[in-house]
Amino acid sequence: MMRALHDRLNALFPLGELTEQRPDLAFLTVPREHLRSIILHLRDLEGFSHLVLLTAVDWLEEGNFQLTYLLSNRGKAVDLGLRVMIPRDGASMDSIHDIWPTAATYQRELREMFGIQFPDSPGVNDDFILEGWIDMPPYRRDFDTKAFSAKTFKEREGRMTTDPEQHMKQQLYPDGA
Amino acid sequence: MMREELKIRVVKGPDGVEFEVDPLRDYFCEAPPASHPPAYAKIVEDLFNWARSHSLWILGFGTGCGAIEMRPLMTPRFDAYRYGIAWRPTPRQANLLVISGYLSVKTLKRAIRAYEQMQNPKYVVGLGSCTINGGMYWDSYNTIKRLDDYMPVDLYITGCMPRPEALLQGFEDLKKLIRAGKAEGANQYAEKFEWYKANQKQVIHDWDMPDYNW
Ligand code: SF4
């Protein structure tokens, strides 16, 4: 099923690798400039009528963001994820809100949490979850959550951490049996 | 950045007269809270406190995971109403704010507004490790780590999360504190108002509300 779809697409577009996760779920890397036409093709001719989600992965070491557009063919109950790699520096991507209006919400989230720009996406620069955020986008992997928390939020003295294994051993077998 | 609805604007009344509205001054009280002196005689204040301890009304506002425990508590399973503890839907009608877990900065802002809108005398109970020292969200980029920096906490209930029985015990302890005249959070808030505001503003970066808004 997924292979056949891949072959049909391959005849039309240059495609990257296909990862078959399950019989009804596969991921496909596609070149950025063909994303829009592939999505339109899948939506209009292959029955992938539903955008399940749009999310990002930060490949810090490679200097890329991976965008995953998960599409669903509800009639055949199969999902296909389209992966697009974009450079991390000055990350920006074309909006697909005109294909699925819900995409605007995902894009707004990605702009806030990863700092990926989606010019023309409606309301993309409005606050989404964070309010008055002042640091770098927090889902970027080079954002140090712990250091940020330590410098921003005051701590209470006396908090301690124990290793669960050691602690339970001590509790259950105090004389080291 | 000031929100659109908080900006000064000219409005036209139903009678056709145009007038200027400054929402921050016209819709909210600007006066800081004042501390409430005890009654003229100790025995009278004790009587008041006894009465207060029997009149606990919780604001039905849940944050974090702990809010889940309030559902069985306010319904037949654990039935806190037996102990004279009831829930109300608005801050105006409540005098006990239960912060039921972690507070993100965004929620903290709402919690402060809710607290300030409650009538004196009022009490705050912090529920769970998150309110005490950050709990398992101690390294989160978005949650505060000690509630008492931002509002006066009368009592903490430990646990992650505390069971309804622990809450009931906590409410009984709170009653004892009130009767002993030791639950003076609202007065403490008024006396150290500047300190609390400074702490709040240190973490809430988009402060777009009046400093005191009831
Ligand atoms: S103390 Fe535990 S149960 Fe309560 S809000 Fe924190 S993590 Fe959740």
Coordinates of C-alpha atoms in Angstrom, one line a residue, chain A:
Chain A
M1 CA 0.0 0.0 0.0
M2 CA 2.6 2.5 1.1
R3 CA 5.1 1.2 -1.4
A4 CA 2.6 1.6 -4.2
L5 CA 1.8 5.1 -3.1
H6 CA 5.5 5.8 -3.0
D7 CA 6.1 4.5 -6.5
R8 CA 3.2 6.6 -7.8
L9 CA 4.6 9.7 -6.1
N10 CA 8.1 8.9 -7.2
A11 CA 7.1 9.1 -10.8
L12 CA 6.0 12.7 -10.3
F13 CA 8.3 14.2 -7.7
P14 CA 11.9 13.8 -6.6
L15 CA 11.6 12.0 -3.2
G16 CA 13.8 11.2 -0.3
E17 CA 13.8 8.0 1.7
L18 CA 10.6 6.2 2.8
T19 CA 10.4 4.8 6.3
E20 CA 7.6 2.3 6.8
Q21 CA 6.7 2.3 10.5
R22 CA 3.6 0.2 10.3
P23 CA 1.5 -1.1 7.4
D24 CA -0.7 2.0 8.0
L25 CA 2.0 4.6 8.8
A26 CA 5.0 5.7 6.8
F27 CA 7.3 8.7 6.7
L28 CA 8.7 10.2 3.6
T29 CA 11.4 12.9 3.2
V30 CA 10.5 15.4 0.6
P31 CA 12.4 18.4 -0.8
R32 CA 11.2 21.7 0.6
E33 CA 10.3 23.2 -2.8
H34 CA 8.0 20.3 -3.7
L35 CA 6.2 20.1 -0.4
R36 CA 3.3 22.2 -1.5
S37 CA 2.7 20.3 -4.7
I38 CA 3.1 17.0 -3.0
I39 CA 0.6 18.0 -0.3
L40 CA -1.9 19.2 -2.9
H41 CA -1.4 16.0 -4.9
L42 CA -2.0 13.9 -1.8
R43 CA -5.0 15.8 -0.7
D44 CA -6.8 16.1 -4.0
L45 CA -5.8 12.9 -5.8
E46 CA -4.8 10.4 -3.1
G47 CA -7.5 11.1 -0.5
F48 CA -5.2 12.4 2.3
S49 CA -7.8 14.9 3.3
H50 CA -6.8 15.6 6.9
L51 CA -3.8 17.3 8.5
V52 CA -3.3 15.4 11.7
L53 CA -0.4 17.5 13.0
L54 CA 2.5 19.6 12.1
T55 CA 5.5 19.5 14.4
A56 CA 9.2 20.1 14.4
V57 CA 12.4 18.3 15.6
D58 CA 15.5 20.2 16.3
W59 CA 18.6 18.4 14.8
L60 CA 21.0 20.7 16.5
E61 CA 24.1 18.9 15.5
E62 CA 23.2 18.9 11.8
G63 CA 22.0 22.5 12.0
N64 CA 18.5 21.6 10.7
F65 CA 15.0 21.7 11.8
Q66 CA 12.8 18.8 10.6
L67 CA 9.2 19.7 10.0
T68 CA 6.8 16.7 10.0
Y69 CA 3.4 17.1 8.3
L70 CA 1.3 14.1 9.2
L71 CA -1.5 13.6 6.8
S72 CA -4.3 11.1 7.1
N73 CA -6.3 9.3 4.5
R74 CA -9.4 8.7 6.5
G75 CA -11.1 6.4 3.9
K76 CA -8.3 4.0 3.8
A77 CA -7.2 4.6 7.5
V78 CA -3.5 5.2 6.6
D79 CA -1.3 8.0 7.7
L80 CA 1.7 9.5 5.9
G81 CA 4.2 11.8 7.4
L82 CA 6.0 14.2 5.2
R83 CA 9.4 15.3 6.5
V84 CA 11.1 18.5 5.3
M85 CA 14.5 19.6 6.4
I86 CA 15.1 23.3 6.7
P87 CA 18.2 25.1 7.8
R88 CA 18.2 26.1 11.5
D89 CA 19.7 29.5 10.9
G90 CA 17.1 32.0 10.1
A91 CA 14.6 29.2 10.0
S92 CA 11.6 30.0 7.8
M93 CA 9.1 28.0 6.0
D94 CA 6.2 28.6 3.6
S95 CA 2.8 28.5 5.2
I96 CA 0.2 26.0 4.3
H97 CA -2.7 27.6 6.1
D98 CA -4.5 28.1 2.7
I99 CA -4.5 24.3 2.3
W100 CA -5.7 23.5 5.8
P101 CA -6.6 26.4 8.0
T102 CA -5.7 24.4 11.1
A103 CA -2.1 24.6 10.0
A104 CA -2.1 28.3 11.1
T105 CA -2.4 27.2 14.8
Y106 CA 0.5 24.7 14.5
Q107 CA 2.6 27.3 12.7
R108 CA 1.9 29.8 15.5
E109 CA 3.1 27.2 18.0
L110 CA 6.3 26.4 16.0
R111 CA 7.1 30.1 15.7
E112 CA 6.8 30.5 19.4
M113 CA 8.4 27.3 20.7
F114 CA 11.1 26.8 18.0
G115 CA 11.4 30.2 16.4
I116 CA 10.5 29.0 12.9
Q117 CA 9.0 31.8 10.9
F118 CA 6.0 31.3 8.7
P119 CA 5.5 34.6 6.9
D120 CA 1.9 35.2 5.8
S121 CA 0.4 32.7 8.2
P122 CA -2.5 34.5 10.0
G123 CA -1.8 35.6 13.6
V124 CA 1.5 33.7 13.5
N125 CA 3.2 36.3 15.7
D126 CA 0.6 36.3 18.5
D127 CA 1.4 34.7 21.8
F128 CA 0.4 31.1 21.7
I129 CA 1.2 29.4 25.1
L130 CA 3.9 31.6 26.5
E131 CA 3.2 35.1 27.7
G132 CA 5.9 37.7 27.8
W133 CA 8.6 35.3 26.9
I134 CA 12.0 37.0 26.9
D135 CA 14.6 34.3 26.1
M136 CA 15.3 32.1 23.1
P137 CA 12.4 29.8 22.0
P138 CA 12.3 27.2 24.7
Y139 CA 12.0 24.1 22.5
R140 CA 15.3 24.7 20.8
R141 CA 17.7 22.2 22.1
D142 CA 20.4 24.7 22.9
F143 CA 18.0 26.4 25.3
D144 CA 19.2 25.3 28.8
T145 CA 15.9 24.8 30.7
K146 CA 17.6 24.1 34.0
A147 CA 19.9 27.1 33.9
F148 CA 17.0 29.3 32.9
S149 CA 14.8 28.0 35.7
A150 CA 17.7 28.4 38.2
K151 CA 18.2 32.0 37.3
T152 CA 14.6 33.0 36.9
F153 CA 12.7 31.3 39.7
K154 CA 13.8 31.6 43.3
E155 CA 14.3 28.3 45.1
R156 CA 13.5 27.1 48.5
E157 CA 16.4 26.1 50.7
G158 CA 16.7 22.5 51.7
R159 CA 15.5 20.7 48.7
M160 CA 17.3 17.4 48.3
T161 CA 17.4 14.6 45.9
T162 CA 18.0 10.9 46.6
D163 CA 18.7 8.0 44.3
P164 CA 15.5 6.0 44.4
E165 CA 17.3 2.7 44.4
Q166 CA 19.6 3.5 47.2
H167 CA 16.9 5.2 49.2
M168 CA 14.5 2.2 49.0
K169 CA 17.4 -0.2 49.8
Q170 CA 18.1 1.9 52.9
Q171 CA 14.4 2.0 53.8
L172 CA 13.7 -1.7 53.3
Y173 CA 17.0 -3.3 54.4
P174 CA 18.6 -0.8 56.9
D175 CA 21.3 -3.3 58.0
G176 CA 22.4 -3.8 54.4
A177 CA 21.1 -7.4 53.9

